[in-house]
Short mmCIF file of C-alpha atoms in Angstrom, two decimals:
data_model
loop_
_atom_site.label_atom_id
_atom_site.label_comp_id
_atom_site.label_asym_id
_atom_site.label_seq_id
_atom_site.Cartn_x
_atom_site.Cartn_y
_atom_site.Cartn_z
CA UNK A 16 -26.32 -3.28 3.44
CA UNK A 17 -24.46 -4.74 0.52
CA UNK A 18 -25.21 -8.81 0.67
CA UNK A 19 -23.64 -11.49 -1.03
CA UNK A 20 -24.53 -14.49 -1.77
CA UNK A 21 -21.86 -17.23 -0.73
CA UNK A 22 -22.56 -19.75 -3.45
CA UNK A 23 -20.95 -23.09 -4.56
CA UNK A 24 -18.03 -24.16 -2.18
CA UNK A 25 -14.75 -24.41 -4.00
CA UNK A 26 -12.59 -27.25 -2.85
CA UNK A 27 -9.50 -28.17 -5.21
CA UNK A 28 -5.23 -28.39 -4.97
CA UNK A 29 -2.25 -27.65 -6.84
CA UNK A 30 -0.47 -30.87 -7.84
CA UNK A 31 3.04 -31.50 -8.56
CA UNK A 32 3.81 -34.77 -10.73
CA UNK A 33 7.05 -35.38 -11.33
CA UNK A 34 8.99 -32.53 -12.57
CA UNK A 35 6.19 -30.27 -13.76
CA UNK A 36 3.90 -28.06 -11.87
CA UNK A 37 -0.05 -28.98 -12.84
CA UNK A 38 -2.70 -26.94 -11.25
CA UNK A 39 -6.31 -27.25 -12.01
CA UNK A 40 -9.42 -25.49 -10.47
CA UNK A 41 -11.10 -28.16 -10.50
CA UNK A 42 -11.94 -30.95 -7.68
CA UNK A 43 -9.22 -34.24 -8.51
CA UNK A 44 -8.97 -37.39 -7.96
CA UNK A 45 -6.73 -38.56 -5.31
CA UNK A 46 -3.22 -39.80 -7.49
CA UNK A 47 0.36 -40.93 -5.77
CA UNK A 48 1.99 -38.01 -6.08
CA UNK A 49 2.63 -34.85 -3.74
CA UNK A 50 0.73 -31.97 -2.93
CA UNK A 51 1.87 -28.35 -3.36
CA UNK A 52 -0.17 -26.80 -0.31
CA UNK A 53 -0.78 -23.46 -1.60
CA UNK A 54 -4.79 -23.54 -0.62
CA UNK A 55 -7.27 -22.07 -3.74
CA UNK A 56 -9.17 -20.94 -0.75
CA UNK A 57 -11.86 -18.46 -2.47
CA UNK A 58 -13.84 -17.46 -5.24
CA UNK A 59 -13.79 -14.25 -7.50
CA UNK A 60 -17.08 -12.34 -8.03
CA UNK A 61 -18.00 -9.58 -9.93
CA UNK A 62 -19.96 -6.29 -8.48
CA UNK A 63 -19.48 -3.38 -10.70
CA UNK A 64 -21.32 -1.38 -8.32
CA UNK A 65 -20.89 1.88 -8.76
CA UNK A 66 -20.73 4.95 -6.43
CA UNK A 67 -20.91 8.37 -8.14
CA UNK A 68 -22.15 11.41 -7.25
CA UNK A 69 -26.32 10.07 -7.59
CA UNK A 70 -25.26 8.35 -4.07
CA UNK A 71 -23.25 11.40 -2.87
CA UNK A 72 -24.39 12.66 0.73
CA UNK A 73 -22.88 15.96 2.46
CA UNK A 74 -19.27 15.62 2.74
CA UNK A 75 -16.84 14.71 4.49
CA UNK A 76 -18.83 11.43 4.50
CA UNK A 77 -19.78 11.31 1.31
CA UNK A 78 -21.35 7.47 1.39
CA UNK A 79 -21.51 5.11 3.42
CA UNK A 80 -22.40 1.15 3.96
CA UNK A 81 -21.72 -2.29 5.20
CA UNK A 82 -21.27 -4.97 2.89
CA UNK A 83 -21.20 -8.69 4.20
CA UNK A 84 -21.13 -12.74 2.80
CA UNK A 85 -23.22 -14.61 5.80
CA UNK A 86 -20.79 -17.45 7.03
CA UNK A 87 -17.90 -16.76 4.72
CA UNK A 88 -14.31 -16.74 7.24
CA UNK A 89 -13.66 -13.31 5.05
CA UNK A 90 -14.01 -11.12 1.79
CA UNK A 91 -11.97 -8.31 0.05
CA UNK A 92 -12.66 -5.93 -2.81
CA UNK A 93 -11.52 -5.14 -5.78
CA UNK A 94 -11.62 -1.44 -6.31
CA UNK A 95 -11.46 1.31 -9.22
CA UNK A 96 -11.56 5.27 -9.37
CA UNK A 97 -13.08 6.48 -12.54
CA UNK A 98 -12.40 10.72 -12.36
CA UNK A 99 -10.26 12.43 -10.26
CA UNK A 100 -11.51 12.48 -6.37
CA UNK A 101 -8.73 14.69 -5.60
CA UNK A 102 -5.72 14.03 -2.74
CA UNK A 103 -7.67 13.91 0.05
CA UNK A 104 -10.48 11.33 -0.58
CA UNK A 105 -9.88 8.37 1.00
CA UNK A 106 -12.05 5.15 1.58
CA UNK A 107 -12.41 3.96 5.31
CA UNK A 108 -12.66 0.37 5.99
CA UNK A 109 -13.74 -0.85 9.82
CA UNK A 110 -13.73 -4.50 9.56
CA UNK A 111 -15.57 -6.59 12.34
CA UNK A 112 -12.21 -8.16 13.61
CA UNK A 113 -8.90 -6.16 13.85
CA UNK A 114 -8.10 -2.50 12.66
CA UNK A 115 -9.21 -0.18 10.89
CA UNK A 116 -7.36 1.07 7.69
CA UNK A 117 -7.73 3.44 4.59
CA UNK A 118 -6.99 3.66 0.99
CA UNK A 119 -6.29 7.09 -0.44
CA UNK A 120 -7.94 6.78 -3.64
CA UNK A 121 -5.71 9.13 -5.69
CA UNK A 122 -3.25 6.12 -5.43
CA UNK A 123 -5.18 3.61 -6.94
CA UNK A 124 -3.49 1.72 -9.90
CA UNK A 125 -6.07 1.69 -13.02
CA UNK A 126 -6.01 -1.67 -12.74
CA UNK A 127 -7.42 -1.78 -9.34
CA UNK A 128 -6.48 -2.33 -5.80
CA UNK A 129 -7.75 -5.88 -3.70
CA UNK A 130 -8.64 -4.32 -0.35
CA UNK A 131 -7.51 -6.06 3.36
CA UNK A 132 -9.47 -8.66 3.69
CA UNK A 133 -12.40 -8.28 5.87
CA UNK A 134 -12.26 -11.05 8.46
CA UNK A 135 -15.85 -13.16 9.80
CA UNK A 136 -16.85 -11.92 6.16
CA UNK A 137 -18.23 -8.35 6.93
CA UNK A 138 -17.13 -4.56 6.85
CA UNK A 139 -18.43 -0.60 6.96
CA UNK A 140 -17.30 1.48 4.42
CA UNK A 141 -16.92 4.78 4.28
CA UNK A 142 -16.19 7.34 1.45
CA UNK A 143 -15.03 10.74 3.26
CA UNK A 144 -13.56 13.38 0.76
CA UNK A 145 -13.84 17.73 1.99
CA UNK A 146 -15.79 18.05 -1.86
CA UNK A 147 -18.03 15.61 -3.69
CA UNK A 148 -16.31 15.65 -6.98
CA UNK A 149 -18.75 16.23 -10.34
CA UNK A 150 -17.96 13.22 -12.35
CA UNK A 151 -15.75 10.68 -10.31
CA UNK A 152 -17.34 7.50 -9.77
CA UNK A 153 -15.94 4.65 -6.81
CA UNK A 154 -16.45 1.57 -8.08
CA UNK A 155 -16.62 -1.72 -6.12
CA UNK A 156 -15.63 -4.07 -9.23
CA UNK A 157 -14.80 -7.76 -7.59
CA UNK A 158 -15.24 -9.36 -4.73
CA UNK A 159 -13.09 -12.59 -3.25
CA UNK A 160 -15.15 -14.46 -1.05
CA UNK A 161 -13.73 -17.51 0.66
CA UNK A 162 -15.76 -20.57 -0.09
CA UNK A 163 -13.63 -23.49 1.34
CA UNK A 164 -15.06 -26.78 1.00
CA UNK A 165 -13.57 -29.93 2.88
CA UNK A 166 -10.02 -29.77 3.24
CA UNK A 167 -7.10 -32.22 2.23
CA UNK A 168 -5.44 -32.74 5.62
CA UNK A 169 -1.47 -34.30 5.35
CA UNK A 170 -1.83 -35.70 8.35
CA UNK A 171 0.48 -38.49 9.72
CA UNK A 172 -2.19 -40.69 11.82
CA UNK A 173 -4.12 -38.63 13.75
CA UNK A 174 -4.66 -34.78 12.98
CA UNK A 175 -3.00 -33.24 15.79
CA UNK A 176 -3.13 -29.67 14.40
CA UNK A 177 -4.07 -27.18 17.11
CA UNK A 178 -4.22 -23.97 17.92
CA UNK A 179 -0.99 -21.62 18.81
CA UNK A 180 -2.13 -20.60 22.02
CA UNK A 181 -4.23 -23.68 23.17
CA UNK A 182 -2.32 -25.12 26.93
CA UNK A 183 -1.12 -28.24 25.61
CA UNK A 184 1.38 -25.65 23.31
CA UNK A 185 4.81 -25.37 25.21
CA UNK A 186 5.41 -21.67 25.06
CA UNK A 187 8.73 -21.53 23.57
CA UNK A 188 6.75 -22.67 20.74
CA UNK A 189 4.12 -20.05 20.64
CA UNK A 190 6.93 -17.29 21.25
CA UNK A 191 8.41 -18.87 17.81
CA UNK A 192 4.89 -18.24 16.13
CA UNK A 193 4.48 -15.15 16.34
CA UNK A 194 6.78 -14.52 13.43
CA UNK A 195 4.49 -16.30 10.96
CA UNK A 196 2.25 -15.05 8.97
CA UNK A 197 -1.30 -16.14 6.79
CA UNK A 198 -0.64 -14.69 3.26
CA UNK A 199 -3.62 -14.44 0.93
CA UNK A 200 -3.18 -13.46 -2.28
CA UNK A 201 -5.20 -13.28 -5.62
CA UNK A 202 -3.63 -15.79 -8.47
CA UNK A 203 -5.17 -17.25 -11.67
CA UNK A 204 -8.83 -16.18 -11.18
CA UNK A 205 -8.96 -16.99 -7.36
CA UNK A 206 -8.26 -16.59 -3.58
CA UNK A 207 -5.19 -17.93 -2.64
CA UNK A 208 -3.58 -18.48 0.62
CA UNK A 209 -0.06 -19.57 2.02
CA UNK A 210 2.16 -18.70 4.97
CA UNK A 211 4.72 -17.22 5.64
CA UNK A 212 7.74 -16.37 8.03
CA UNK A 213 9.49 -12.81 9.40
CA UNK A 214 12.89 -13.00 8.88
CA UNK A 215 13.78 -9.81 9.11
CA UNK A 216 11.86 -6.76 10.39
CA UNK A 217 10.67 -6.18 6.50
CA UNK A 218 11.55 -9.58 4.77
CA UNK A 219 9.42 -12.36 4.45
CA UNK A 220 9.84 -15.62 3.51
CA UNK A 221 7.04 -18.49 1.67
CA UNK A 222 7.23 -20.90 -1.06
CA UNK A 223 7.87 -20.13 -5.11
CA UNK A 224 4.61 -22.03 -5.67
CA UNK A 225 3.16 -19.21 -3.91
CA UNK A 226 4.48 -15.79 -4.57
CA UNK A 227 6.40 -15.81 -8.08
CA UNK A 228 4.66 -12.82 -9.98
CA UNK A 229 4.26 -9.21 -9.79
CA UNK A 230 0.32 -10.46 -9.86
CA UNK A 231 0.17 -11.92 -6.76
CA UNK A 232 2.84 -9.84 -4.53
CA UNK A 233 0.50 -6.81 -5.48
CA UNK A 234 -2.59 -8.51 -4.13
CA UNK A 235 -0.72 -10.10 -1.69
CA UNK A 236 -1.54 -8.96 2.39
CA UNK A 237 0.56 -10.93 4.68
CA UNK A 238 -1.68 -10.98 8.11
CA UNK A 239 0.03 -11.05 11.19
CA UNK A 240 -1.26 -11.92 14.97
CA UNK A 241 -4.22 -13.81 13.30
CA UNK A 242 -4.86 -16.35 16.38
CA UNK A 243 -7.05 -17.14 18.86
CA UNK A 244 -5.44 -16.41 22.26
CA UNK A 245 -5.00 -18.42 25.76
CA UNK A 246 -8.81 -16.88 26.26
CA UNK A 247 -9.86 -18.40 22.98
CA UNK A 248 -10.83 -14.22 21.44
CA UNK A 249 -9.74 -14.42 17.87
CA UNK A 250 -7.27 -12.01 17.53
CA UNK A 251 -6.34 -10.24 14.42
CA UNK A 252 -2.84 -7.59 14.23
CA UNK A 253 -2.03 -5.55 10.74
CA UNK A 254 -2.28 -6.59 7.42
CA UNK A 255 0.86 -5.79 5.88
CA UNK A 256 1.38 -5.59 1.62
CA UNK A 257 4.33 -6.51 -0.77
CA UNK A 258 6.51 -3.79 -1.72
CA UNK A 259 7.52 -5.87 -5.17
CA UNK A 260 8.47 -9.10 -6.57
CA UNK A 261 12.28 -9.88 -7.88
CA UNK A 262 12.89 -12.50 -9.89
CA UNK A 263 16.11 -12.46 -8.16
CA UNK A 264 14.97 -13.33 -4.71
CA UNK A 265 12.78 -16.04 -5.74
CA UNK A 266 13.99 -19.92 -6.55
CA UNK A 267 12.27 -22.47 -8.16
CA UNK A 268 14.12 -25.73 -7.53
CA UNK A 269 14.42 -24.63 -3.47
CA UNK A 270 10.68 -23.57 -4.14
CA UNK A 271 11.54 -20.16 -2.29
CA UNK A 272 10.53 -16.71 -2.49
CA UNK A 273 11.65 -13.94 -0.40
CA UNK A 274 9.65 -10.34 -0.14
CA UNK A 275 10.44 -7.08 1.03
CA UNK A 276 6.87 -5.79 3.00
CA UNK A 277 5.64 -1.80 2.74
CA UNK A 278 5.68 -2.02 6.71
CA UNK A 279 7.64 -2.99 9.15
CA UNK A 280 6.01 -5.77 11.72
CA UNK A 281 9.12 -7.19 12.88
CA UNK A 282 8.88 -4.25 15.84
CA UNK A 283 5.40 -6.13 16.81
CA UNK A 284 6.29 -9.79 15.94
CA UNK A 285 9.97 -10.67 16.20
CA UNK A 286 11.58 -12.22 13.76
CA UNK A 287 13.05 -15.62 14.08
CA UNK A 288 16.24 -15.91 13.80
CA UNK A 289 18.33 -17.15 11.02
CA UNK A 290 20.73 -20.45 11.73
CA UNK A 291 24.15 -19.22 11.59
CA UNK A 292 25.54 -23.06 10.78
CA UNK A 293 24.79 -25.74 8.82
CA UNK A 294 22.30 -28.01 10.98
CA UNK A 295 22.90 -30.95 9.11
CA UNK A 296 21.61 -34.18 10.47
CA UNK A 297 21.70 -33.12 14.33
CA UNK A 298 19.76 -30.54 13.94
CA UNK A 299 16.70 -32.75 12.66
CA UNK A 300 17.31 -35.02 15.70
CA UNK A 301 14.34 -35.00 17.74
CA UNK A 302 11.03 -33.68 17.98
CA UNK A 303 10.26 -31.08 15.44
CA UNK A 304 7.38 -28.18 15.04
CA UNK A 305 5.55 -26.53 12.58
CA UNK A 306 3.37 -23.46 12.86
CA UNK A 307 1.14 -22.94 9.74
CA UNK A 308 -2.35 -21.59 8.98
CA UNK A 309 -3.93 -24.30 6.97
CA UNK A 310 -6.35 -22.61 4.47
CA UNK A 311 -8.06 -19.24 6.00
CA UNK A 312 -7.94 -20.70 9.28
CA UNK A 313 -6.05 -19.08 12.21
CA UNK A 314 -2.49 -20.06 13.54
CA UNK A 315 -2.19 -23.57 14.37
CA UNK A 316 0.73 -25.72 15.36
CA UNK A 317 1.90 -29.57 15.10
CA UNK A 318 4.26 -30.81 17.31
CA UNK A 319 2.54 -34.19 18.13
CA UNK A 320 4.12 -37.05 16.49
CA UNK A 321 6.44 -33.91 14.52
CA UNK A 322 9.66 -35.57 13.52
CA UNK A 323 12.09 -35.86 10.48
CA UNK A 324 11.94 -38.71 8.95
CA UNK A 325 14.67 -39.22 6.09
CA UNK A 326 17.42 -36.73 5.11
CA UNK A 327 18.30 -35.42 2.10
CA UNK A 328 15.33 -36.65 -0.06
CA UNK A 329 14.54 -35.44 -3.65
CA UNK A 330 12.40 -32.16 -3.53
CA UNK A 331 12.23 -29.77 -7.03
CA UNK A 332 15.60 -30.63 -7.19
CA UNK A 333 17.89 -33.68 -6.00
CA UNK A 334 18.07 -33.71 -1.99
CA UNK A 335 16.94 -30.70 -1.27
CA UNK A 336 14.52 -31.63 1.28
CA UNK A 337 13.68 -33.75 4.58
CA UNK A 338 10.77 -35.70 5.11
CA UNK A 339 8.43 -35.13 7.98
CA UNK A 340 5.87 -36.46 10.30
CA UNK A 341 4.06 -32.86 10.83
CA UNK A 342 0.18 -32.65 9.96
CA UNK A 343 -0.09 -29.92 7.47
CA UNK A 344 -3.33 -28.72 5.39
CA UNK A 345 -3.77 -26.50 2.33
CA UNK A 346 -2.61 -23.57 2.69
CA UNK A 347 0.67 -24.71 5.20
CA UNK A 348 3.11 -23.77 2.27
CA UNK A 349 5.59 -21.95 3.41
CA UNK A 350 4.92 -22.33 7.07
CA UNK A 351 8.45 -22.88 9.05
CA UNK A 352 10.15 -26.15 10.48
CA UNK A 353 11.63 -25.98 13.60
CA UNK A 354 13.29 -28.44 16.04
CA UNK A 355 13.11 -28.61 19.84
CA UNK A 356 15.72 -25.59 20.20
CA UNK A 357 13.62 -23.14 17.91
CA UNK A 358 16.03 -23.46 15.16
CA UNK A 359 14.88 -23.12 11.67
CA UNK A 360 14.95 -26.55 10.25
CA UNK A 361 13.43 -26.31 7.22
CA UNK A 362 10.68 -24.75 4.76
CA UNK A 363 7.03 -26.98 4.22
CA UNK A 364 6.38 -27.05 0.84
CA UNK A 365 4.78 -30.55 0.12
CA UNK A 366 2.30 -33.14 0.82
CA UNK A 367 0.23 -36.21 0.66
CA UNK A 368 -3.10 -37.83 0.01
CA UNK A 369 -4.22 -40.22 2.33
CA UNK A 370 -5.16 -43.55 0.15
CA UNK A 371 -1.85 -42.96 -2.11
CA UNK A 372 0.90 -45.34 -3.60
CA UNK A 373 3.12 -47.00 -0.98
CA UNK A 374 5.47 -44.05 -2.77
CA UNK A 375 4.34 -40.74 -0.53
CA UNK A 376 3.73 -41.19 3.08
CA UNK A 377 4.88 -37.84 4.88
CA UNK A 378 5.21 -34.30 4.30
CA UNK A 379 7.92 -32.77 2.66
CA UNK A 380 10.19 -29.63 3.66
CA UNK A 381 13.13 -27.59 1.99
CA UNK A 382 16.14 -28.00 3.93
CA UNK A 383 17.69 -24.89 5.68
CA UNK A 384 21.12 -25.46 5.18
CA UNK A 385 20.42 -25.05 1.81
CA UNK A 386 17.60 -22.11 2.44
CA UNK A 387 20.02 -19.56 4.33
CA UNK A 388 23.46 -19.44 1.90
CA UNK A 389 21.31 -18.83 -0.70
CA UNK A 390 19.13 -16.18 1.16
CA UNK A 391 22.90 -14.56 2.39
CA UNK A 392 24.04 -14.52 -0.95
CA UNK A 393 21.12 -13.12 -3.19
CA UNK A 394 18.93 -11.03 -0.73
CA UNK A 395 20.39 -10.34 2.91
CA UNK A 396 23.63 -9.30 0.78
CA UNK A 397 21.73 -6.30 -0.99
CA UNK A 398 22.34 -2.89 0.60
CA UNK A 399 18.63 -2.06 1.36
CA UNK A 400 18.63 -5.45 3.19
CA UNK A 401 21.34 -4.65 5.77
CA UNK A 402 20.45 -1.71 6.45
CA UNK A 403 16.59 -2.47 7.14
CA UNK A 404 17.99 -5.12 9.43
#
């Protein structure tokens, strides 16, 4: 058994002020201004343990062993190949919560590949290969642990942030959710995490704040069906990677990024649907929802108290966005707005700090009228797009 310790919580937020991005690893002091909710969720260790052929049994299993972080929510690796294991070595991962998967290591970039994460923070690995190679070494370099601390709730009165599936959920709005998506992604020298939204069977769409480098789409695993059901089991479905970043696809003053996945989920989890109109102030008449997963946490949902309050308002850019009444936490950027009818209202992207100036008292979300014509024009326009649709 490969233990970890889980060490010093981490607890810290990416802050806008004004119009420059600040982020800091650091805790901060609470200041009147809003709050980016991309979550810094874990921590980076390093390993460098190494697997060569001194730790080689008879093949096809050629090692084998579990590694775990007590009480961490989950871990990944960061792995290398030093020497040539040939085509068919693989490494096996069965993680204690959802499937199992592989990584064939004659595809692993010399930088490294981050692993799926390993949910409740424990896994059994296995090294299978026909022929234990002479010289080529495995090497477990990194590992991201999370190691959340408190959390900085945007919460309008009351937290009313629940669980997808829990009874007082109307299920049109947990037939919605199943579209989103927790995205956790390795930025900057830590565990990050977002969400995101199926908008297509192989397009997905978050914040700019979150996914804007080839860095993080390469780390990034968008994890679908990660919920705890009417039963209250904690589900987990696939972990799904991104198949590249473009510049193109990805705007900074709608703080949007759109990304094409290397599978296919939207057979499993339908895709919402795109509004075909421009909403305009009707369509944020009403009670709203959100469905989010704040931090590492499963999917959760706000739809007490979930209304727009003031339309356009200055986002990255002038009136871009809405203001809201949802609860949100870190780690909620991205997640999608919808009104009563389950029509895409807008994109969460900011929030607030209880205690604040007078100047910041709800969440903040990217309007959709301005979201889709820009999505037609730069990504659903490309070839590939129309025909994956």
């Amino acid at each position: 058994m490969i233990a970890v310790g889980r060490g010093v919580p981490l607890a810290c937020a990416m802050l806008m002020a004004g119009p420059g991005l600040a982020q800091d690893d650091t805790p901060v002091t609470p200041v009147p201004a809003p709050v980016l909710e991309a979550s810094v969720d874990g921590r980076i260790d390093r390993l460098d343990i190494r697997i060569g052929a001194a730790q080689f049994g008879a093949p096809p299993v050629l090692w084998t062993d579990s590694i775990a972080v007590a009480g961490a929510d989950y871990i990944r690796l960061l792995i290398r190949v030093e020497g040539d294991f040939g085509p068919e070595a693989v490494l096996r991962i069965l993680p204690a919560l959802g499937p199992a998967s592989e990584v064939h290591l004659d595809r692993i970039d010399p930088k490294g590949l981050w692993t799926d994460l390993f949910p409740l923070g424990r896994a059994t690995l296995l090294l299978l290969a026909p022929d234990p190679p002479a010289e080529a070494v495995l090497v477990l370099d990194s590992i991201a642990v999370e190691a959340k601390g408190g959390e900085l709730y945007s919460a309008w009165g009351a937290n009313d942030i629940m669980p997808v599936h829990d009874p007082a959920v109307p299920p049109a709005v947990a037939g919605v959710a199943q579209a989103v998506a927790w995205l956790s992604f390795i930025e900057g020298g830590a565990s990050r995490a977002c969400t995101g939204v199926l908008i297509r069977s192989d397009l997905l769409l978050t914040n700019q704040h979150c996914i804007a480098s080839d860095a993080a789409c390469a780390s990034m695993r968008a994890i679908f069906g990660y919920e705890y059901d009417a039963a209250g089991r904690l589900n987990m479905g696939p972990q799904i990677g991104c198949a590249g970043f473009d510049p193109a696809w990805s705007d900074f003053a709608l703080d949007v990024t759109a990304l094409r996945l290397t599978g296919s989920p939207g057979a499993e989890y339908a895709p919402i649907s795109l509004p075909d109109m421009d909403p305009g102030e009707d369509a944020l008449h009403g009670p709203l929802f959100i469905v989010q997963h704040p931090g590492p946490h499963p999917k959760q949902v706000s739809f007490i108290d979930c209304g727009a309050a003031a339309s356009p308002v200055d986002g990255r850019t002038a009136a871009s966005d809405f203001t809201h009444t949802c609860d949100t936490a870190e780690g909620s950027s991205g997640a999608p707005v919808f009104n009563a009818a389950g029509q895409l209202v807008g994109l969460h992207h900011f929030g607030f700090r209880d205690g604040s100036a007078d100047i910041w008292h709800e969440n903040r979300a990217v309007l959709a009228p301005l979201i889709v014509p820009w999505l037609q024009a730069t990504v659903l326009s490309a070839p590939v797009a129309r025909a994956s649709e």
